[in-house]
Amino acid sequence: METRSRFMTPRSLRLHDSAIQEMIGLVHASGALSFTAGEPSADLLPARELREALSAAFGGARDLLGYYHDSAGHVKLRDWIIRWMKQDGLLPQDIGLENILLTTGSQEGISLVSEALIERGDVVAVENPSYTEAFLAFEREGGIVKGVAFDNEGPSTEGLEQVATTGRIKFFYTIPCFQNPTGSVTSAKRREEILEVAKKHDFLILEDDPYRNLWFDERPPASYMSLPENDGRVIYLGSFSKVIAPGMRCGWVVSPDWISPSLHRLRVASTLNLPAILHQGILEFLQNSNFPGHLENLRQVYSARRDGLVAALRRHFGNTEFHFDIPRGGFFLWGTMTDLEDSDAFARFAVRNEGIGVLAGKIFSPYPLEVSPGTLRLSYAKVSPEEAEEGCRRLERALFTYRNTA
């Protein structure tokens, strides 16, 4: 059959399938118990409160449904987010409504920022490993993705300096709080050091912060955007997907004055605006429900689920078979199986033969061949302690069978 690829732009042809989505699709198709999903648990969604909030929104729907709204998004919701973030000390006081753009989640924010900033050949530095779906947006625009290794404090400043010597960095993409996939937190000191490197080499910081409010033991450090060292080079991405409901598709970008108008124009050129009725529903929920109490409940439940997974892993693998650090928040546990030579092949074997889904670590790296071959990401967000026990039992059995048949 004749292909019509000659009609396609180089930009669209640079895209490739998502390895995460492929694996999650395989898990769903098999009906496996899953440690793969990086999304909130359905039993923790505030369904009743959201139903009431959306009903209230539709009660005044004539004004919301009758015309196209501000391309930057629902004004009152933007104002609520700005005030909330300032109360938490996450934003400078000079940030205002003109600096915030609502999105359909962090991914759209990544996409818009990439369109605005990346030209073909620009270097985009990322944590190694990191959220691989962001790489798709960077590479679509022709960006060259280069990884920066971690140490105990966060992304290595030496590694960032090294990337800066290989080409001019346009921006550094970072998930500083309970990072996907490692669950790590960048220390306050390291954030200041990274900002200094950014100033020295004159690049920007794209701060993706969807897990910030899912801390278990202590609040994470202040955002890059709020630090005194920030001189207008930080762009912040937030999201309600992890703490309210991913199906509501609501996030935001907070950006400096020099780039905000361009992001607004890109919105007009793409989707024009977003569904105001949904934004009104989210605002009703935030104003009329106990949102702080909801966040505290999420922290307690996810903390217990983390503990359940950690305990199950230790029962089934001891302290030597599977090495991992205990996350202090978020959704993810990152570890390495001893003597496992191909975590991707093992992950596919495990879901097909033992009905347990995990994700191979190499899919989160811009340098897949350099990742420790036994590395895996496990998500505990949707897994009760009882399911964690069953999942680890299946994982142990899969590992035994795989080693004896590979």
CSV table of C-alpha atoms in Angstrom, one decimal:
chain,number,residue,atom,x,y,z
A,1,MET,CA,0.0,0.0,0.0
A,2,GLU,CA,1.3,3.4,-0.9
A,3,THR,CA,2.3,5.5,2.0
A,4,ARG,CA,1.6,9.2,2.1
A,5,SER,CA,4.5,10.1,4.4
A,6,ARG,CA,5.7,12.7,1.9
A,7,PHE,CA,2.8,14.8,3.1
A,8,MET,CA,4.0,14.6,6.7
A,9,THR,CA,6.2,17.3,8.3
A,10,PRO,CA,9.6,16.4,9.8
A,11,ARG,CA,8.3,17.5,13.1
A,12,SER,CA,5.5,14.9,13.1
A,13,LEU,CA,7.8,12.2,11.7
A,14,ARG,CA,10.1,12.7,14.7
A,15,LEU,CA,7.5,11.3,17.0
A,16,HIS,CA,7.5,7.6,18.1
A,17,ASP,CA,5.2,5.4,20.2
A,18,SER,CA,5.3,5.7,23.9
A,19,ALA,CA,7.0,2.8,25.6
A,20,ILE,CA,5.0,3.5,28.8
A,21,GLN,CA,1.7,3.5,27.0
A,22,GLU,CA,2.6,0.3,25.2
A,23,MET,CA,3.4,-1.6,28.4
A,24,ILE,CA,0.3,-0.3,30.2
A,25,GLY,CA,-1.8,-1.4,27.2
A,26,LEU,CA,-0.3,-4.9,27.5
A,27,VAL,CA,-1.1,-4.9,31.2
A,28,HIS,CA,-4.7,-3.9,30.7
A,29,ALA,CA,-5.2,-6.3,27.9
A,30,SER,CA,-4.0,-9.2,30.0
A,31,GLY,CA,-6.0,-8.2,33.1
A,32,ALA,CA,-2.8,-8.3,35.2
A,33,LEU,CA,-2.3,-6.9,38.6
A,34,SER,CA,-0.4,-3.7,38.0
A,35,PHE,CA,2.4,-1.9,39.5
A,36,THR,CA,2.7,0.2,36.4
A,37,ALA,CA,0.1,3.1,36.6
A,38,GLY,CA,1.4,6.5,37.5
A,39,GLU,CA,-2.1,7.8,38.4
A,40,PRO,CA,-4.2,8.2,41.5
A,41,SER,CA,-6.3,5.4,42.8
A,42,ALA,CA,-10.0,5.4,41.8
A,43,ASP,CA,-11.2,4.7,45.3
A,44,LEU,CA,-9.5,8.0,46.5
A,45,LEU,CA,-11.2,10.2,43.9
A,46,PRO,CA,-13.6,12.7,45.5
A,47,ALA,CA,-16.4,11.6,43.2
A,48,ARG,CA,-19.4,12.8,45.4
A,49,GLU,CA,-17.8,16.2,45.9
A,50,LEU,CA,-16.9,16.6,42.2
A,51,ARG,CA,-20.5,15.6,41.2
A,52,GLU,CA,-21.9,18.3,43.5
A,53,ALA,CA,-19.3,20.8,42.3
A,54,LEU,CA,-20.1,20.1,38.6
A,55,SER,CA,-23.8,20.3,39.4
A,56,ALA,CA,-23.3,23.7,40.9
A,57,ALA,CA,-21.2,24.8,37.9
A,58,PHE,CA,-24.0,23.7,35.5
A,59,GLY,CA,-26.5,25.6,37.6
A,60,GLY,CA,-24.9,28.8,36.4
A,61,ALA,CA,-24.0,27.4,33.0
A,62,ARG,CA,-25.5,29.9,30.7
A,63,ASP,CA,-22.7,32.4,30.9
A,64,LEU,CA,-20.1,29.6,30.8
A,65,LEU,CA,-21.6,27.7,27.8
A,66,GLY,CA,-22.6,30.6,25.7
A,67,TYR,CA,-19.3,32.0,24.5
A,68,TYR,CA,-15.6,31.4,24.1
A,69,HIS,CA,-13.7,32.3,27.2
A,70,ASP,CA,-10.3,33.8,28.0
A,71,SER,CA,-7.6,31.8,26.2
A,72,ALA,CA,-5.5,31.7,29.4
A,73,GLY,CA,-8.3,29.8,31.2
A,74,HIS,CA,-11.0,30.5,33.8
A,75,VAL,CA,-10.0,33.8,35.5
A,76,LYS,CA,-11.3,32.9,39.0
A,77,LEU,CA,-9.6,29.5,39.0
A,78,ARG,CA,-6.3,31.0,37.9
A,79,ASP,CA,-6.6,33.6,40.7
A,80,TRP,CA,-7.3,30.8,43.2
A,81,ILE,CA,-4.2,28.8,42.1
A,82,ILE,CA,-2.0,31.9,42.3
A,83,ARG,CA,-3.2,32.8,45.8
A,84,TRP,CA,-2.9,29.1,47.0
A,85,MET,CA,0.6,28.8,45.7
A,86,LYS,CA,1.7,32.1,47.3
A,87,GLN,CA,0.2,31.0,50.6
A,88,ASP,CA,2.5,27.9,50.4
A,89,GLY,CA,5.5,30.1,49.5
A,90,LEU,CA,5.9,28.7,46.0
A,91,LEU,CA,5.7,31.9,44.0
A,92,PRO,CA,7.3,35.4,44.1
A,93,GLN,CA,4.8,38.1,45.1
A,94,ASP,CA,5.1,39.8,41.8
A,95,ILE,CA,3.5,36.9,39.9
A,96,GLY,CA,0.0,37.7,38.8
A,97,LEU,CA,-2.9,36.6,36.6
A,98,GLU,CA,-1.1,37.5,33.5
A,99,ASN,CA,1.6,34.9,34.4
A,100,ILE,CA,-0.6,31.8,34.6
A,101,LEU,CA,-2.1,29.7,31.8
A,102,LEU,CA,-4.4,26.8,32.5
A,103,THR,CA,-3.6,23.6,30.6
A,104,THR,CA,-5.1,20.1,30.2
A,105,GLY,CA,-2.3,18.8,32.5
A,106,SER,CA,1.5,19.0,32.8
A,107,GLN,CA,1.9,17.3,29.5
A,108,GLU,CA,0.3,20.2,27.6
A,109,GLY,CA,2.4,22.6,29.6
A,110,ILE,CA,5.5,20.7,28.5
A,111,SER,CA,4.3,20.8,24.9
A,112,LEU,CA,3.5,24.5,24.9
A,113,VAL,CA,6.8,25.4,26.4
A,114,SER,CA,8.7,23.2,24.0
A,115,GLU,CA,6.9,24.8,21.0
A,116,ALA,CA,7.8,28.3,22.4
A,117,LEU,CA,11.5,27.6,23.2
A,118,ILE,CA,13.0,24.7,21.2
A,119,GLU,CA,14.6,25.0,17.8
A,120,ARG,CA,16.1,22.1,16.0
A,121,GLY,CA,19.5,21.2,17.5
A,122,ASP,CA,18.9,22.9,20.9
A,123,VAL,CA,20.0,20.8,23.9
A,124,VAL,CA,17.4,20.0,26.5
A,125,ALA,CA,19.0,18.7,29.7
A,126,VAL,CA,16.9,16.2,31.7
A,127,GLU,CA,17.3,14.2,34.9
A,128,ASN,CA,18.5,10.6,34.0
A,129,PRO,CA,16.2,8.8,34.5
A,130,SER,CA,13.1,11.0,34.0
A,131,TYR,CA,9.5,11.2,32.7
A,132,THR,CA,9.9,9.8,29.2
A,133,GLU,CA,6.7,11.3,27.8
A,134,ALA,CA,8.4,14.7,28.1
A,135,PHE,CA,11.2,13.5,25.8
A,136,LEU,CA,8.5,13.1,23.1
A,137,ALA,CA,7.6,16.8,23.2
A,138,PHE,CA,11.3,17.9,23.3
A,139,GLU,CA,12.3,15.6,20.4
A,140,ARG,CA,9.2,16.6,18.3
A,141,GLU,CA,10.6,20.1,18.2
A,142,GLY,CA,14.0,18.9,17.2
A,143,GLY,CA,15.6,19.1,20.7
A,144,ILE,CA,18.5,16.9,21.6
A,145,VAL,CA,17.8,15.3,25.0
A,146,LYS,CA,20.8,14.8,27.3
A,147,GLY,CA,20.7,13.2,30.7
A,148,VAL,CA,22.1,14.4,34.0
A,149,ALA,CA,22.9,11.8,36.6
A,150,PHE,CA,21.6,11.8,40.2
A,151,ASP,CA,23.3,11.6,43.6
A,152,ASN,CA,21.8,11.7,47.1
A,153,GLU,CA,21.0,15.4,46.8
A,154,GLY,CA,19.3,15.4,43.4
A,155,PRO,CA,20.6,16.0,39.9
A,156,SER,CA,24.4,16.3,39.8
A,157,THR,CA,25.7,19.9,39.3
A,158,GLU,CA,28.8,18.3,37.8
A,159,GLY,CA,26.7,16.4,35.4
A,160,LEU,CA,24.8,19.5,34.4
A,161,GLU,CA,28.1,21.4,33.9
A,162,GLN,CA,29.3,18.6,31.7
A,163,VAL,CA,26.1,18.7,29.5
A,164,ALA,CA,26.6,22.5,29.2
A,165,THR,CA,30.1,21.9,27.7
A,166,THR,CA,28.7,19.7,24.9
A,167,GLY,CA,26.3,22.3,23.5
A,168,ARG,CA,24.2,25.3,24.5
A,169,ILE,CA,21.4,24.1,26.9
A,170,LYS,CA,18.0,25.8,26.2
A,171,PHE,CA,16.5,24.5,29.4
A,172,PHE,CA,16.8,21.9,32.2
A,173,TYR,CA,13.7,19.9,32.7
A,174,THR,CA,13.4,18.7,36.3
A,175,ILE,CA,10.8,17.0,38.6
A,176,PRO,CA,12.2,18.1,41.9
A,177,CYS,CA,9.6,16.6,44.3
A,178,PHE,CA,9.1,12.8,44.5
A,179,GLN,CA,10.4,12.4,41.0
A,180,ASN,CA,9.0,10.1,38.3
A,181,PRO,CA,10.4,7.5,38.2
A,182,THR,CA,12.8,7.5,41.1
A,183,GLY,CA,10.7,9.1,43.9
A,184,SER,CA,13.7,11.3,44.8
A,185,VAL,CA,13.6,14.8,46.1
A,186,THR,CA,16.1,17.5,45.2
A,187,SER,CA,17.5,19.1,48.4
A,188,ALA,CA,17.2,22.9,49.0
A,189,LYS,CA,20.9,23.3,48.8
A,190,ARG,CA,21.1,21.5,45.4
A,191,ARG,CA,18.3,23.6,44.0
A,192,GLU,CA,20.2,26.7,44.8
A,193,GLU,CA,23.3,25.2,43.2
A,194,ILE,CA,21.4,24.3,40.0
A,195,LEU,CA,20.1,27.8,39.7
A,196,GLU,CA,23.7,29.1,39.9
A,197,VAL,CA,24.7,26.7,37.1
A,198,ALA,CA,21.7,27.9,35.1
A,199,LYS,CA,22.9,31.5,35.5
A,200,LYS,CA,26.5,30.7,34.7
A,201,HIS,CA,25.6,29.0,31.4
A,202,ASP,CA,22.4,31.1,30.8
A,203,PHE,CA,19.8,28.4,30.4
A,204,LEU,CA,16.2,28.1,31.8
A,205,ILE,CA,14.6,25.7,34.3
A,206,LEU,CA,11.4,23.9,33.5
A,207,GLU,CA,10.1,22.8,36.9
A,208,ASP,CA,7.4,20.1,36.7
A,209,ASP,CA,5.8,19.7,40.1
A,210,PRO,CA,2.7,17.4,40.1
A,211,TYR,CA,3.6,15.4,43.2
A,212,ARG,CA,4.6,18.2,45.6
A,213,ASN,CA,1.5,17.8,47.8
A,214,LEU,CA,1.9,14.0,48.2
A,215,TRP,CA,4.6,14.2,50.9
A,216,PHE,CA,4.5,11.6,53.7
A,217,ASP,CA,6.9,12.7,56.4
A,218,GLU,CA,7.9,16.3,55.7
A,219,ARG,CA,7.2,19.0,53.2
A,220,PRO,CA,9.6,19.2,50.3
A,221,PRO,CA,11.9,22.2,49.9
A,222,ALA,CA,10.7,25.5,48.3
A,223,SER,CA,10.1,25.6,44.6
A,224,TYR,CA,12.8,26.8,42.2
A,225,MET,CA,10.4,29.6,41.1
A,226,SER,CA,10.2,30.9,44.7
A,227,LEU,CA,13.9,31.1,45.3
A,228,PRO,CA,15.6,34.6,45.6
A,229,GLU,CA,18.2,33.3,43.0
A,230,ASN,CA,15.5,33.0,40.4
A,231,ASP,CA,16.0,35.9,38.0
A,232,GLY,CA,13.0,35.1,35.7
A,233,ARG,CA,14.5,31.9,34.2
A,234,VAL,CA,12.1,29.4,35.9
A,235,ILE,CA,8.9,28.1,34.3
A,236,TYR,CA,6.6,26.2,36.7
A,237,LEU,CA,4.2,23.4,35.8
A,238,GLY,CA,1.4,22.3,38.2
A,239,SER,CA,-1.4,19.8,38.0
A,240,PHE,CA,-4.6,18.7,39.7
A,241,SER,CA,-4.4,15.3,38.0
A,242,LYS,CA,-2.6,13.6,40.9
A,243,VAL,CA,-4.6,15.1,43.7
A,244,ILE,CA,-8.1,15.6,42.4
A,245,ALA,CA,-8.8,13.5,39.3
A,246,PRO,CA,-6.8,12.9,36.1
A,247,GLY,CA,-10.1,12.8,34.1
A,248,MET,CA,-10.7,16.5,34.8
A,249,ARG,CA,-7.5,17.3,32.9
A,250,CYS,CA,-6.5,20.5,34.6
A,251,GLY,CA,-3.0,21.8,35.1
A,252,TRP,CA,-1.3,25.1,34.7
A,253,VAL,CA,1.9,26.9,33.7
A,254,VAL,CA,3.3,29.8,35.7
A,255,SER,CA,5.8,31.7,33.6
A,256,PRO,CA,7.8,35.0,33.6
A,257,ASP,CA,6.5,38.1,31.9
A,258,TRP,CA,8.9,37.6,28.9
A,259,ILE,CA,7.3,34.3,27.8
A,260,SER,CA,3.7,34.4,29.0
A,261,PRO,CA,2.3,36.3,25.9
A,262,SER,CA,3.9,33.7,23.6
A,263,LEU,CA,2.3,30.8,25.5
A,264,HIS,CA,-1.1,32.5,25.3
A,265,ARG,CA,-0.7,33.0,21.5
A,266,LEU,CA,0.2,29.3,21.1
A,267,ARG,CA,-2.9,28.4,23.0
A,268,VAL,CA,-5.0,30.6,20.6
A,269,ALA,CA,-3.3,28.9,17.6
A,270,SER,CA,-4.0,25.4,18.9
A,271,THR,CA,-7.0,24.9,21.1
A,272,LEU,CA,-8.2,28.6,21.3
A,273,ASN,CA,-9.4,28.0,24.9
A,274,LEU,CA,-10.3,25.2,27.4
A,275,PRO,CA,-13.7,24.0,28.8
A,276,ALA,CA,-14.8,26.7,31.2
A,277,ILE,CA,-17.6,24.6,32.6
A,278,LEU,CA,-15.0,22.0,33.9
A,279,HIS,CA,-12.9,24.8,35.3
A,280,GLN,CA,-15.9,26.2,37.2
A,281,GLY,CA,-16.5,22.8,38.6
A,282,ILE,CA,-13.0,22.5,39.8
A,283,LEU,CA,-13.2,26.0,41.4
A,284,GLU,CA,-16.5,25.0,43.1
A,285,PHE,CA,-14.8,21.9,44.5
A,286,LEU,CA,-11.8,23.8,45.8
A,287,GLN,CA,-13.9,26.5,47.4
A,288,ASN,CA,-16.6,24.4,48.9
A,289,SER,CA,-15.0,21.1,49.9
A,290,ASN,CA,-12.3,20.4,52.5
A,291,PHE,CA,-9.4,20.4,50.0
A,292,PRO,CA,-6.7,20.4,52.7
A,293,GLY,CA,-8.4,17.5,54.4
A,294,HIS,CA,-8.6,15.6,51.1
A,295,LEU,CA,-4.8,16.1,50.5
A,296,GLU,CA,-4.1,14.9,54.1
A,297,ASN,CA,-6.2,11.7,53.4
A,298,LEU,CA,-4.2,11.1,50.2
A,299,ARG,CA,-0.9,11.4,52.0
A,300,GLN,CA,-2.0,8.9,54.7
A,301,VAL,CA,-3.4,6.3,52.3
A,302,TYR,CA,-0.4,6.5,49.8
A,303,SER,CA,2.0,6.4,52.7
A,304,ALA,CA,0.4,3.2,54.0
A,305,ARG,CA,0.5,1.8,50.4
A,306,ARG,CA,4.1,2.6,50.2
A,307,ASP,CA,4.7,0.8,53.5
A,308,GLY,CA,2.7,-2.2,52.2
A,309,LEU,CA,4.8,-2.5,49.1
A,310,VAL,CA,8.1,-2.1,50.9
A,311,ALA,CA,7.2,-4.8,53.4
A,312,ALA,CA,6.1,-7.1,50.7
A,313,LEU,CA,9.2,-6.6,48.7
A,314,ARG,CA,11.4,-7.4,51.8
A,315,ARG,CA,9.4,-10.5,52.5
A,316,HIS,CA,9.7,-11.9,49.0
A,317,PHE,CA,13.2,-10.6,48.0
A,318,GLY,CA,15.0,-9.9,51.3
A,319,ASN,CA,17.7,-7.2,51.4
A,320,THR,CA,19.9,-8.5,48.7
A,321,GLU,CA,17.7,-9.6,45.8
A,322,PHE,CA,16.0,-6.2,45.1
A,323,HIS,CA,17.8,-3.0,46.1
A,324,PHE,CA,15.7,0.2,46.4
A,325,ASP,CA,15.4,3.4,48.3
A,326,ILE,CA,12.2,4.1,50.3
A,327,PRO,CA,10.4,7.1,48.7
A,328,ARG,CA,9.3,9.9,50.9
A,329,GLY,CA,6.2,10.8,48.9
A,330,GLY,CA,4.6,10.5,45.5
A,331,PHE,CA,3.7,7.3,43.7
A,332,PHE,CA,6.9,5.5,42.7
A,333,LEU,CA,9.5,3.1,44.0
A,334,TRP,CA,12.7,2.6,42.0
A,335,GLY,CA,14.9,-0.4,42.4
A,336,THR,CA,17.3,-2.9,40.8
A,337,MET,CA,17.0,-6.7,40.7
A,338,THR,CA,20.2,-8.5,41.3
A,339,ASP,CA,21.5,-10.5,38.3
A,340,LEU,CA,18.6,-9.5,36.0
A,341,GLU,CA,20.1,-8.9,32.6
A,342,ASP,CA,17.1,-7.4,30.7
A,343,SER,CA,14.4,-5.7,32.7
A,344,ASP,CA,12.4,-5.0,29.6
A,345,ALA,CA,12.3,-8.6,28.5
A,346,PHE,CA,11.5,-9.6,32.1
A,347,ALA,CA,8.6,-7.1,32.4
A,348,ARG,CA,7.0,-8.5,29.3
A,349,PHE,CA,7.5,-12.1,30.6
A,350,ALA,CA,6.1,-11.2,34.0
A,351,VAL,CA,2.8,-9.7,32.7
A,352,ARG,CA,2.3,-12.5,30.1
A,353,ASN,CA,3.2,-15.5,32.4
A,354,GLU,CA,2.4,-14.4,35.9
A,355,GLY,CA,-0.1,-11.6,35.5
A,356,ILE,CA,2.0,-8.8,37.2
A,357,GLY,CA,2.8,-5.5,35.5
A,358,VAL,CA,6.0,-3.5,36.1
A,359,LEU,CA,8.0,-1.0,34.0
A,360,ALA,CA,11.6,-1.5,32.9
A,361,GLY,CA,13.9,1.3,34.1
A,362,LYS,CA,15.6,1.8,30.7
A,363,ILE,CA,12.4,3.3,29.2
A,364,PHE,CA,12.9,6.3,31.4
A,365,SER,CA,16.4,7.2,30.2
A,366,PRO,CA,17.7,9.1,27.2
A,367,TYR,CA,20.5,6.5,27.3
A,368,PRO,CA,18.7,3.2,27.6
A,369,LEU,CA,21.8,1.1,27.1
A,370,GLU,CA,23.5,2.7,30.0
A,371,VAL,CA,20.8,2.0,32.6
A,372,SER,CA,21.5,-0.9,35.0
A,373,PRO,CA,19.8,-3.8,33.2
A,374,GLY,CA,17.8,-5.0,36.3
A,375,THR,CA,16.2,-1.6,37.1
A,376,LEU,CA,12.4,-1.5,37.5
A,377,ARG,CA,9.8,1.2,38.5
A,378,LEU,CA,6.9,0.1,40.7
A,379,SER,CA,3.9,2.3,41.5
A,380,TYR,CA,2.1,1.7,44.7
A,381,ALA,CA,-0.6,4.4,44.2
A,382,LYS,CA,-3.4,2.0,43.1
A,383,VAL,CA,-2.2,-1.0,45.1
A,384,SER,CA,-3.5,-1.9,48.6
A,385,PRO,CA,-1.2,-3.7,51.0
A,386,GLU,CA,-3.0,-7.0,50.2
A,387,GLU,CA,-2.6,-6.4,46.5
A,388,ALA,CA,1.1,-5.5,47.1
A,389,GLU,CA,1.6,-8.8,48.8
A,390,GLU,CA,0.0,-10.8,46.0
A,391,GLY,CA,1.9,-8.7,43.4
A,392,CYS,CA,5.2,-9.4,45.0
A,393,ARG,CA,4.4,-13.1,45.2
A,394,ARG,CA,3.7,-13.1,41.5
A,395,LEU,CA,6.9,-11.0,40.8
A,396,GLU,CA,9.0,-13.5,42.8
A,397,ARG,CA,7.5,-16.4,40.9
A,398,ALA,CA,8.0,-14.6,37.6
A,399,LEU,CA,11.7,-13.9,38.4
A,400,PHE,CA,12.3,-17.5,39.4
A,401,THR,CA,10.7,-18.9,36.2
A,402,TYR,CA,12.3,-16.3,34.0
A,403,ARG,CA,15.8,-17.1,35.3
A,404,ASN,CA,15.3,-20.8,34.7
A,405,THR,CA,13.9,-20.4,31.2
A,406,ALA,CA,15.9,-17.4,29.8
